[in-house]
């Protein structure tokens, strides 16, 4: 595991999340000239930008092969050493419980989510009031792992990041996945990963609530043009008043951080971040 310790903490967190998620460690094949295992991660063309961004964290350790639409590595001792943490004796993938203690950065959750997660929004339509209620939840589609393994991951996420997930039944795989327990937990999760995911616009449909809400508004308005779309815990996402905009400008001028402004306005970190970008684009 010596090569693993040479990775930066960010690289360790992203790599572990990626192998748990979409990535895999490929073994040495019979009669192969390779001495070590390697990394491989297939992706669809729609996720090319995201995968390029992921690779940029690894300083040539990982690279993209366009023809096969995959992320790969050379044959390395690093992946030979990691293999036993992620696979059992039969080659079945498992959660690397002994490595979870290294997964303490938001990058771990961010990349696990972007690989294998979804922002799912349930809706309820009130015809009489002409209102549509949206309820967002975070899902981690890790159904290839057992309930016991997901419970260990669930506990690690709660104790390390303070985010509560629950096991939810599903018909495929091992029959269970993870989902946030409430709307509050959903927004806490998005807030936690936002400083990382803000640099990957192609994933905004699942990481940027403001952008996703706009998409939902457009969808529902096309079906029910006279209805109002409402969101659980919507106060945190209401439009900015002119007073709030002026306060943002003043606090920025005085040297306040985005988080300090967010705390003062009782807004999320990334809501203020995007609003500040919008303000700067104004003539």
PDB file of C-alpha atoms in Angstrom:
ATOM      1  CA  UNK A   1       0.000   0.000   0.000  1.00  0.00           C
ATOM      2  CA  UNK A   2       3.028   2.275  -0.126  1.00  0.00           C
ATOM      3  CA  UNK A   3       1.891   3.801  -3.422  1.00  0.00           C
ATOM      4  CA  UNK A   4      -1.513   4.599  -1.909  1.00  0.00           C
ATOM      5  CA  UNK A   5       0.092   6.707   0.819  1.00  0.00           C
ATOM      6  CA  UNK A   6       1.871   8.725  -1.870  1.00  0.00           C
ATOM      7  CA  UNK A   7      -1.465   9.949  -3.217  1.00  0.00           C
ATOM      8  CA  UNK A   8      -2.776  13.217  -1.838  1.00  0.00           C
ATOM      9  CA  UNK A   9      -5.786  12.979   0.534  1.00  0.00           C
ATOM     10  CA  UNK A  10      -8.013  14.351  -2.238  1.00  0.00           C
ATOM     11  CA  UNK A  11      -6.765  11.711  -4.680  1.00  0.00           C
ATOM     12  CA  UNK A  12      -7.285   8.976  -2.083  1.00  0.00           C
ATOM     13  CA  UNK A  13     -10.868  10.081  -1.452  1.00  0.00           C
ATOM     14  CA  UNK A  14     -11.748  10.351  -5.147  1.00  0.00           C
ATOM     15  CA  UNK A  15     -10.111   7.045  -6.043  1.00  0.00           C
ATOM     16  CA  UNK A  16     -11.857   5.095  -3.279  1.00  0.00           C
ATOM     17  CA  UNK A  17     -15.210   6.660  -4.212  1.00  0.00           C
ATOM     18  CA  UNK A  18     -14.627   5.866  -7.880  1.00  0.00           C
ATOM     19  CA  UNK A  19     -13.817   2.204  -7.290  1.00  0.00           C
ATOM     20  CA  UNK A  20     -16.864   1.852  -5.027  1.00  0.00           C
ATOM     21  CA  UNK A  21     -18.859   3.558  -7.774  1.00  0.00           C
ATOM     22  CA  UNK A  22     -18.322   3.185 -11.519  1.00  0.00           C
ATOM     23  CA  UNK A  23     -14.691   2.102 -11.528  1.00  0.00           C
ATOM     24  CA  UNK A  24     -13.150  -1.340 -11.301  1.00  0.00           C
ATOM     25  CA  UNK A  25      -9.742  -2.901 -10.754  1.00  0.00           C
ATOM     26  CA  UNK A  26      -8.913  -5.262 -13.612  1.00  0.00           C
ATOM     27  CA  UNK A  27      -6.852  -8.315 -12.721  1.00  0.00           C
ATOM     28  CA  UNK A  28      -3.893  -9.681 -14.592  1.00  0.00           C
ATOM     29  CA  UNK A  29      -5.160 -12.035 -17.268  1.00  0.00           C
ATOM     30  CA  UNK A  30      -3.683 -15.479 -17.899  1.00  0.00           C
ATOM     31  CA  UNK A  31      -0.529 -15.336 -20.033  1.00  0.00           C
ATOM     32  CA  UNK A  32      -0.428 -11.568 -19.647  1.00  0.00           C
ATOM     33  CA  UNK A  33       2.912  -9.779 -19.643  1.00  0.00           C
ATOM     34  CA  UNK A  34       1.605  -7.363 -17.047  1.00  0.00           C
ATOM     35  CA  UNK A  35       2.925  -7.642 -13.512  1.00  0.00           C
ATOM     36  CA  UNK A  36       0.152  -5.673 -11.798  1.00  0.00           C
ATOM     37  CA  UNK A  37      -3.535  -4.877 -11.911  1.00  0.00           C
ATOM     38  CA  UNK A  38      -4.915  -1.690 -13.443  1.00  0.00           C
ATOM     39  CA  UNK A  39      -7.915   0.651 -13.211  1.00  0.00           C
ATOM     40  CA  UNK A  40     -10.805   0.921 -15.671  1.00  0.00           C
ATOM     41  CA  UNK A  41     -13.980   2.978 -15.715  1.00  0.00           C
ATOM     42  CA  UNK A  42     -16.423   3.006 -18.635  1.00  0.00           C
ATOM     43  CA  UNK A  43     -18.705   5.973 -19.286  1.00  0.00           C
ATOM     44  CA  UNK A  44     -21.308   7.236 -21.739  1.00  0.00           C
ATOM     45  CA  UNK A  45     -20.561  10.076 -24.111  1.00  0.00           C
ATOM     46  CA  UNK A  46     -22.892  12.375 -22.147  1.00  0.00           C
ATOM     47  CA  UNK A  47     -20.534  12.120 -19.168  1.00  0.00           C
ATOM     48  CA  UNK A  48     -17.311  12.793 -21.054  1.00  0.00           C
ATOM     49  CA  UNK A  49     -16.857  16.264 -19.529  1.00  0.00           C
ATOM     50  CA  UNK A  50     -17.323  14.922 -16.011  1.00  0.00           C
ATOM     51  CA  UNK A  51     -14.807  12.099 -16.571  1.00  0.00           C
ATOM     52  CA  UNK A  52     -12.253  14.507 -18.028  1.00  0.00           C
ATOM     53  CA  UNK A  53     -12.659  16.657 -14.939  1.00  0.00           C
ATOM     54  CA  UNK A  54     -12.196  13.632 -12.674  1.00  0.00           C
ATOM     55  CA  UNK A  55      -8.992  12.613 -14.461  1.00  0.00           C
ATOM     56  CA  UNK A  56      -7.597  16.138 -13.980  1.00  0.00           C
ATOM     57  CA  UNK A  57      -7.212  15.448 -10.244  1.00  0.00           C
ATOM     58  CA  UNK A  58      -4.731  12.616 -10.803  1.00  0.00           C
ATOM     59  CA  UNK A  59      -1.712  14.128 -12.536  1.00  0.00           C
ATOM     60  CA  UNK A  60      -1.510  11.490 -15.318  1.00  0.00           C
ATOM     61  CA  UNK A  61      -2.121   8.532 -12.996  1.00  0.00           C
ATOM     62  CA  UNK A  62      -5.409   8.068 -14.866  1.00  0.00           C
ATOM     63  CA  UNK A  63      -6.106   8.867 -18.510  1.00  0.00           C
ATOM     64  CA  UNK A  64      -9.002   8.667 -20.969  1.00  0.00           C
ATOM     65  CA  UNK A  65      -9.077   6.370 -23.996  1.00  0.00           C
ATOM     66  CA  UNK A  66     -11.658   8.053 -26.290  1.00  0.00           C
ATOM     67  CA  UNK A  67     -12.234   5.075 -28.554  1.00  0.00           C
ATOM     68  CA  UNK A  68     -13.388   2.821 -25.713  1.00  0.00           C
ATOM     69  CA  UNK A  69     -14.934   5.720 -23.749  1.00  0.00           C
ATOM     70  CA  UNK A  70     -13.164   4.737 -20.576  1.00  0.00           C
ATOM     71  CA  UNK A  71     -10.803   5.984 -17.905  1.00  0.00           C
ATOM     72  CA  UNK A  72      -7.772   3.758 -17.518  1.00  0.00           C
ATOM     73  CA  UNK A  73      -4.446   3.468 -15.762  1.00  0.00           C
ATOM     74  CA  UNK A  74      -1.224   1.694 -16.475  1.00  0.00           C
ATOM     75  CA  UNK A  75      -0.524  -1.637 -14.780  1.00  0.00           C
ATOM     76  CA  UNK A  76       0.520  -0.498 -11.310  1.00  0.00           C
ATOM     77  CA  UNK A  77       1.415  -1.964  -7.934  1.00  0.00           C
ATOM     78  CA  UNK A  78      -1.059   0.532  -6.458  1.00  0.00           C
ATOM     79  CA  UNK A  79      -4.035  -1.344  -7.903  1.00  0.00           C
ATOM     80  CA  UNK A  80      -2.618  -4.763  -7.104  1.00  0.00           C
ATOM     81  CA  UNK A  81      -2.381  -3.689  -3.468  1.00  0.00           C
ATOM     82  CA  UNK A  82      -5.882  -2.159  -3.475  1.00  0.00           C
ATOM     83  CA  UNK A  83      -7.577  -5.156  -5.077  1.00  0.00           C
ATOM     84  CA  UNK A  84      -8.011  -7.160  -1.855  1.00  0.00           C
ATOM     85  CA  UNK A  85      -9.772  -4.211  -0.215  1.00  0.00           C
ATOM     86  CA  UNK A  86     -12.449  -3.991  -2.925  1.00  0.00           C
ATOM     87  CA  UNK A  87     -13.004  -7.628  -3.945  1.00  0.00           C
ATOM     88  CA  UNK A  88     -13.518 -10.904  -2.109  1.00  0.00           C
ATOM     89  CA  UNK A  89     -11.881 -14.207  -3.022  1.00  0.00           C
ATOM     90  CA  UNK A  90     -14.519 -14.829  -5.699  1.00  0.00           C
ATOM     91  CA  UNK A  91     -13.918 -11.452  -7.325  1.00  0.00           C
ATOM     92  CA  UNK A  92     -17.167  -9.971  -6.012  1.00  0.00           C
ATOM     93  CA  UNK A  93     -17.005  -6.247  -5.339  1.00  0.00           C
ATOM     94  CA  UNK A  94     -17.334  -5.117  -1.734  1.00  0.00           C
ATOM     95  CA  UNK A  95     -17.184  -1.897   0.272  1.00  0.00           C
ATOM     96  CA  UNK A  96     -13.559  -1.342   1.417  1.00  0.00           C
ATOM     97  CA  UNK A  97     -14.398  -0.978   5.104  1.00  0.00           C
ATOM     98  CA  UNK A  98     -10.767  -0.706   6.226  1.00  0.00           C
ATOM     99  CA  UNK A  99     -10.196   2.216   3.859  1.00  0.00           C
ATOM    100  CA  UNK A 100     -13.228   4.251   4.928  1.00  0.00           C
ATOM    101  CA  UNK A 101     -11.216   5.915   7.696  1.00  0.00           C
ATOM    102  CA  UNK A 102      -9.350   7.768   4.937  1.00  0.00           C
ATOM    103  CA  UNK A 103     -12.589   8.983   3.354  1.00  0.00           C
ATOM    104  CA  UNK A 104     -13.052  12.154   5.362  1.00  0.00           C
ATOM    105  CA  UNK A 105     -13.160  14.821   2.640  1.00  0.00           C
ATOM    106  CA  UNK A 106     -16.349  15.996   0.862  1.00  0.00           C
ATOM    107  CA  UNK A 107     -14.663  14.827  -2.355  1.00  0.00           C
ATOM    108  CA  UNK A 108     -15.478  11.257  -1.315  1.00  0.00           C
ATOM    109  CA  UNK A 109     -19.226  11.901  -1.197  1.00  0.00           C
ATOM    110  CA  UNK A 110     -19.164  14.202  -4.226  1.00  0.00           C
ATOM    111  CA  UNK A 111     -17.600  11.654  -6.571  1.00  0.00           C
ATOM    112  CA  UNK A 112     -19.506   8.697  -5.147  1.00  0.00           C
ATOM    113  CA  UNK A 113     -22.696  10.649  -5.817  1.00  0.00           C
ATOM    114  CA  UNK A 114     -21.747  11.858  -9.292  1.00  0.00           C
ATOM    115  CA  UNK A 115     -20.768   8.290 -10.239  1.00  0.00           C
ATOM    116  CA  UNK A 116     -23.695   6.392  -8.795  1.00  0.00           C
ATOM    117  CA  UNK A 117     -26.208   8.851  -7.402  1.00  0.00           C
ATOM    118  CA  UNK A 118     -29.253  10.810  -8.458  1.00  0.00           C
ATOM    119  CA  UNK A 119     -31.272  13.803  -7.306  1.00  0.00           C
ATOM    120  CA  UNK A 120     -34.785  12.360  -7.404  1.00  0.00           C
ATOM    121  CA  UNK A 121     -37.775  14.657  -7.062  1.00  0.00           C
ATOM    122  CA  UNK A 122     -41.219  13.384  -6.149  1.00  0.00           C
ATOM    123  CA  UNK A 123     -44.230  15.565  -6.900  1.00  0.00           C
ATOM    124  CA  UNK A 124     -47.725  16.105  -5.576  1.00  0.00           C
ATOM    125  CA  UNK A 125     -50.314  18.068  -7.533  1.00  0.00           C
ATOM    126  CA  UNK A 126     -53.110  19.982  -5.806  1.00  0.00           C
ATOM    127  CA  UNK A 127     -55.654  20.700  -8.522  1.00  0.00           C
ATOM    128  CA  UNK A 128     -57.902  22.838  -6.297  1.00  0.00           C
ATOM    129  CA  UNK A 129     -55.106  25.185  -5.207  1.00  0.00           C
ATOM    130  CA  UNK A 130     -53.279  24.974  -8.546  1.00  0.00           C
ATOM    131  CA  UNK A 131     -50.046  24.084  -6.799  1.00  0.00           C
ATOM    132  CA  UNK A 132     -47.355  21.495  -7.450  1.00  0.00           C
ATOM    133  CA  UNK A 133     -45.241  20.394  -4.482  1.00  0.00           C
ATOM    134  CA  UNK A 134     -41.740  19.058  -5.114  1.00  0.00           C
ATOM    135  CA  UNK A 135     -39.796  16.943  -2.626  1.00  0.00           C
ATOM    136  CA  UNK A 136     -36.108  16.240  -3.431  1.00  0.00           C
ATOM    137  CA  UNK A 137     -34.076  13.267  -2.170  1.00  0.00           C
ATOM    138  CA  UNK A 138     -30.530  12.057  -2.770  1.00  0.00           C
ATOM    139  CA  UNK A 139     -30.182   8.431  -3.877  1.00  0.00           C
ATOM    140  CA  UNK A 140     -26.960   6.414  -3.969  1.00  0.00           C
ATOM    141  CA  UNK A 141     -27.577   3.468  -6.289  1.00  0.00           C
ATOM    142  CA  UNK A 142     -25.134   1.026  -4.728  1.00  0.00           C
ATOM    143  CA  UNK A 143     -27.353  -2.039  -5.023  1.00  0.00           C
ATOM    144  CA  UNK A 144     -24.406  -4.305  -5.877  1.00  0.00           C
ATOM    145  CA  UNK A 145     -23.452  -4.231  -2.178  1.00  0.00           C
ATOM    146  CA  UNK A 146     -25.088  -6.116   0.668  1.00  0.00           C
ATOM    147  CA  UNK A 147     -27.283  -4.477   3.290  1.00  0.00           C
ATOM    148  CA  UNK A 148     -24.563  -5.026   5.893  1.00  0.00           C
ATOM    149  CA  UNK A 149     -21.982  -3.240   3.758  1.00  0.00           C
ATOM    150  CA  UNK A 150     -24.318  -0.343   3.049  1.00  0.00           C
ATOM    151  CA  UNK A 151     -25.051  -0.041   6.769  1.00  0.00           C
ATOM    152  CA  UNK A 152     -21.315   0.317   7.392  1.00  0.00           C
ATOM    153  CA  UNK A 153     -21.097   2.974   4.686  1.00  0.00           C
ATOM    154  CA  UNK A 154     -24.212   4.656   6.057  1.00  0.00           C
ATOM    155  CA  UNK A 155     -22.675   4.842   9.542  1.00  0.00           C
ATOM    156  CA  UNK A 156     -19.390   6.175   8.172  1.00  0.00           C
ATOM    157  CA  UNK A 157     -21.166   8.959   6.263  1.00  0.00           C
ATOM    158  CA  UNK A 158     -23.185   9.955   9.319  1.00  0.00           C
ATOM    159  CA  UNK A 159     -20.289   9.937  11.787  1.00  0.00           C
ATOM    160  CA  UNK A 160     -17.885  11.663   9.378  1.00  0.00           C
ATOM    161  CA  UNK A 161     -20.112  14.145   7.548  1.00  0.00           C
ATOM    162  CA  UNK A 162     -23.252  14.339   9.674  1.00  0.00           C
ATOM    163  CA  UNK A 163     -25.531  13.331   6.778  1.00  0.00           C
ATOM    164  CA  UNK A 164     -28.253  10.778   7.492  1.00  0.00           C
ATOM    165  CA  UNK A 165     -28.997   8.136   4.857  1.00  0.00           C
ATOM    166  CA  UNK A 166     -31.372   5.223   5.211  1.00  0.00           C
ATOM    167  CA  UNK A 167     -31.527   1.874   3.467  1.00  0.00           C
ATOM    168  CA  UNK A 168     -34.265   1.714   0.869  1.00  0.00           C
ATOM    169  CA  UNK A 169     -35.585  -1.417  -0.826  1.00  0.00           C
ATOM    170  CA  UNK A 170     -35.003  -2.049  -4.511  1.00  0.00           C
ATOM    171  CA  UNK A 171     -35.745  -5.069  -6.705  1.00  0.00           C
ATOM    172  CA  UNK A 172     -32.394  -5.450  -8.456  1.00  0.00           C
ATOM    173  CA  UNK A 173     -28.887  -6.226  -7.199  1.00  0.00           C
ATOM    174  CA  UNK A 174     -28.692  -7.008  -3.480  1.00  0.00           C
ATOM    175  CA  UNK A 175     -32.081  -5.358  -2.956  1.00  0.00           C
ATOM    176  CA  UNK A 176     -31.059  -2.162  -1.125  1.00  0.00           C
ATOM    177  CA  UNK A 177     -29.740   1.327  -1.857  1.00  0.00           C
ATOM    178  CA  UNK A 178     -29.126   4.461   0.221  1.00  0.00           C
ATOM    179  CA  UNK A 179     -31.309   7.575   0.250  1.00  0.00           C
ATOM    180  CA  UNK A 180     -31.430  10.736   2.359  1.00  0.00           C
ATOM    181  CA  UNK A 181     -33.907  10.599   5.220  1.00  0.00           C
ATOM    182  CA  UNK A 182     -35.445  14.046   4.717  1.00  0.00           C
ATOM    183  CA  UNK A 183     -35.441  17.168   2.582  1.00  0.00           C
ATOM    184  CA  UNK A 184     -33.237  18.804   5.206  1.00  0.00           C
ATOM    185  CA  UNK A 185     -30.616  16.055   4.758  1.00  0.00           C
ATOM    186  CA  UNK A 186     -30.854  16.447   0.987  1.00  0.00           C
ATOM    187  CA  UNK A 187     -29.951  20.129   1.155  1.00  0.00           C
ATOM    188  CA  UNK A 188     -27.242  19.473   3.749  1.00  0.00           C
ATOM    189  CA  UNK A 189     -25.721  16.961   1.345  1.00  0.00           C
ATOM    190  CA  UNK A 190     -25.814  19.375  -1.603  1.00  0.00           C
ATOM    191  CA  UNK A 191     -24.319  22.124   0.558  1.00  0.00           C
ATOM    192  CA  UNK A 192     -21.504  19.830   1.665  1.00  0.00           C
ATOM    193  CA  UNK A 193     -20.389  18.838  -1.827  1.00  0.00           C
ATOM    194  CA  UNK A 194     -21.067  22.188  -3.530  1.00  0.00           C
ATOM    195  CA  UNK A 195     -17.552  23.694  -3.107  1.00  0.00           C
ATOM    196  CA  UNK A 196     -16.244  20.743  -5.152  1.00  0.00           C
ATOM    197  CA  UNK A 197     -19.042  20.220  -7.689  1.00  0.00           C
ATOM    198  CA  UNK A 198     -19.259  23.905  -8.565  1.00  0.00           C
ATOM    199  CA  UNK A 199     -16.338  23.307 -10.941  1.00  0.00           C
ATOM    200  CA  UNK A 200     -18.216  20.697 -12.994  1.00  0.00           C
ATOM    201  CA  UNK A 201     -21.146  22.353 -14.839  1.00  0.00           C
ATOM    202  CA  UNK A 202     -22.064  19.190 -16.731  1.00  0.00           C
ATOM    203  CA  UNK A 203     -23.229  17.687 -13.416  1.00  0.00           C
ATOM    204  CA  UNK A 204     -25.348  20.644 -12.312  1.00  0.00           C
ATOM    205  CA  UNK A 205     -28.546  18.725 -13.084  1.00  0.00           C
ATOM    206  CA  UNK A 206     -27.822  16.651  -9.995  1.00  0.00           C
ATOM    207  CA  UNK A 207     -25.556  18.936  -7.911  1.00  0.00           C
ATOM    208  CA  UNK A 208     -26.956  22.463  -8.431  1.00  0.00           C
ATOM    209  CA  UNK A 209     -30.388  22.838  -6.876  1.00  0.00           C
ATOM    210  CA  UNK A 210     -31.061  26.231  -8.448  1.00  0.00           C
ATOM    211  CA  UNK A 211     -30.422  24.869 -11.921  1.00  0.00           C
ATOM    212  CA  UNK A 212     -32.402  21.686 -11.281  1.00  0.00           C
ATOM    213  CA  UNK A 213     -35.328  23.697  -9.911  1.00  0.00           C
ATOM    214  CA  UNK A 214     -35.341  25.782 -13.065  1.00  0.00           C
ATOM    215  CA  UNK A 215     -35.510  22.586 -15.113  1.00  0.00           C
ATOM    216  CA  UNK A 216     -38.403  21.338 -12.985  1.00  0.00           C
ATOM    217  CA  UNK A 217     -40.226  24.655 -13.332  1.00  0.00           C
ATOM    218  CA  UNK A 218     -39.912  24.521 -17.106  1.00  0.00           C
ATOM    219  CA  UNK A 219     -41.168  20.935 -17.193  1.00  0.00           C
ATOM    220  CA  UNK A 220     -44.201  21.547 -14.987  1.00  0.00           C
ATOM    221  CA  UNK A 221     -45.111  24.895 -16.532  1.00  0.00           C
ATOM    222  CA  UNK A 222     -45.393  23.216 -19.920  1.00  0.00           C
ATOM    223  CA  UNK A 223     -47.995  20.846 -18.464  1.00  0.00           C
ATOM    224  CA  UNK A 224     -49.710  23.173 -15.988  1.00  0.00           C
ATOM    225  CA  UNK A 225     -48.991  26.790 -17.041  1.00  0.00           C
ATOM    226  CA  UNK A 226     -51.313  28.279 -14.407  1.00  0.00           C
ATOM    227  CA  UNK A 227     -49.941  26.249 -11.499  1.00  0.00           C
ATOM    228  CA  UNK A 228     -47.393  27.391  -8.930  1.00  0.00           C
ATOM    229  CA  UNK A 229     -44.401  25.136  -8.232  1.00  0.00           C
ATOM    230  CA  UNK A 230     -43.493  24.925  -4.544  1.00  0.00           C
ATOM    231  CA  UNK A 231     -40.547  23.222  -2.885  1.00  0.00           C
ATOM    232  CA  UNK A 232     -40.193  21.755   0.586  1.00  0.00           C
ATOM    233  CA  UNK A 233     -37.992  24.026   2.686  1.00  0.00           C
ATOM    234  CA  UNK A 234     -38.394  26.609  -0.072  1.00  0.00           C
ATOM    235  CA  UNK A 235     -37.469  29.598   2.091  1.00  0.00           C
ATOM    236  CA  UNK A 236     -33.794  28.776   1.620  1.00  0.00           C
ATOM    237  CA  UNK A 237     -34.187  28.996  -2.165  1.00  0.00           C
ATOM    238  CA  UNK A 238     -36.462  32.035  -2.546  1.00  0.00           C
ATOM    239  CA  UNK A 239     -35.441  34.864  -4.863  1.00  0.00           C
ATOM    240  CA  UNK A 240     -32.935  37.358  -3.508  1.00  0.00           C
ATOM    241  CA  UNK A 241     -34.321  40.727  -2.424  1.00  0.00           C
ATOM    242  CA  UNK A 242     -32.578  43.953  -3.396  1.00  0.00           C
ATOM    243  CA  UNK A 243     -31.573  44.367   0.267  1.00  0.00           C
ATOM    244  CA  UNK A 244     -29.878  40.959   0.224  1.00  0.00           C
ATOM    245  CA  UNK A 245     -28.037  41.769  -2.989  1.00  0.00           C
ATOM    246  CA  UNK A 246     -26.744  45.020  -1.501  1.00  0.00           C
ATOM    247  CA  UNK A 247     -25.666  43.158   1.656  1.00  0.00           C
ATOM    248  CA  UNK A 248     -23.747  40.638  -0.459  1.00  0.00           C
ATOM    249  CA  UNK A 249     -21.944  43.457  -2.260  1.00  0.00           C
ATOM    250  CA  UNK A 250     -21.098  45.217   1.005  1.00  0.00           C
ATOM    251  CA  UNK A 251     -19.874  42.084   2.770  1.00  0.00           C
ATOM    252  CA  UNK A 252     -17.793  41.079  -0.249  1.00  0.00           C
ATOM    253  CA  UNK A 253     -16.251  44.556  -0.344  1.00  0.00           C
ATOM    254  CA  UNK A 254     -15.454  44.242   3.377  1.00  0.00           C
ATOM    255  CA  UNK A 255     -13.647  40.958   2.749  1.00  0.00           C
ATOM    256  CA  UNK A 256     -16.245  38.481   4.036  1.00  0.00           C
ATOM    257  CA  UNK A 257     -16.084  34.907   2.801  1.00  0.00           C
ATOM    258  CA  UNK A 258     -18.922  33.268   0.877  1.00  0.00           C
ATOM    259  CA  UNK A 259     -19.680  31.071   3.889  1.00  0.00           C
ATOM    260  CA  UNK A 260     -19.907  34.116   6.186  1.00  0.00           C
ATOM    261  CA  UNK A 261     -22.328  35.770   3.766  1.00  0.00           C
ATOM    262  CA  UNK A 262     -24.347  32.554   3.507  1.00  0.00           C
ATOM    263  CA  UNK A 263     -24.597  32.369   7.302  1.00  0.00           C
ATOM    264  CA  UNK A 264     -25.722  36.007   7.508  1.00  0.00           C
ATOM    265  CA  UNK A 265     -28.426  35.473   4.881  1.00  0.00           C
ATOM    266  CA  UNK A 266     -29.342  31.957   6.050  1.00  0.00           C
ATOM    267  CA  UNK A 267     -28.675  30.732   2.544  1.00  0.00           C
ATOM    268  CA  UNK A 268     -26.589  27.846   1.251  1.00  0.00           C
ATOM    269  CA  UNK A 269     -22.931  28.275   0.339  1.00  0.00           C
ATOM    270  CA  UNK A 270     -23.472  27.573  -3.325  1.00  0.00           C
ATOM    271  CA  UNK A 271     -26.658  29.641  -3.571  1.00  0.00           C
ATOM    272  CA  UNK A 272     -24.600  32.694  -2.557  1.00  0.00           C
ATOM    273  CA  UNK A 273     -21.750  31.615  -4.840  1.00  0.00           C
ATOM    274  CA  UNK A 274     -23.979  31.516  -7.893  1.00  0.00           C
ATOM    275  CA  UNK A 275     -25.718  34.750  -6.946  1.00  0.00           C
ATOM    276  CA  UNK A 276     -22.340  36.488  -6.650  1.00  0.00           C
ATOM    277  CA  UNK A 277     -21.376  35.238 -10.111  1.00  0.00           C
ATOM    278  CA  UNK A 278     -24.673  36.575 -11.440  1.00  0.00           C
ATOM    279  CA  UNK A 279     -24.088  39.957  -9.784  1.00  0.00           C
ATOM    280  CA  UNK A 280     -20.630  40.202 -11.349  1.00  0.00           C
ATOM    281  CA  UNK A 281     -22.068  39.565 -14.819  1.00  0.00           C
ATOM    282  CA  UNK A 282     -24.416  42.521 -14.561  1.00  0.00           C
ATOM    283  CA  UNK A 283     -23.442  45.550 -16.647  1.00  0.00           C
TER     284      UNK A 283
END
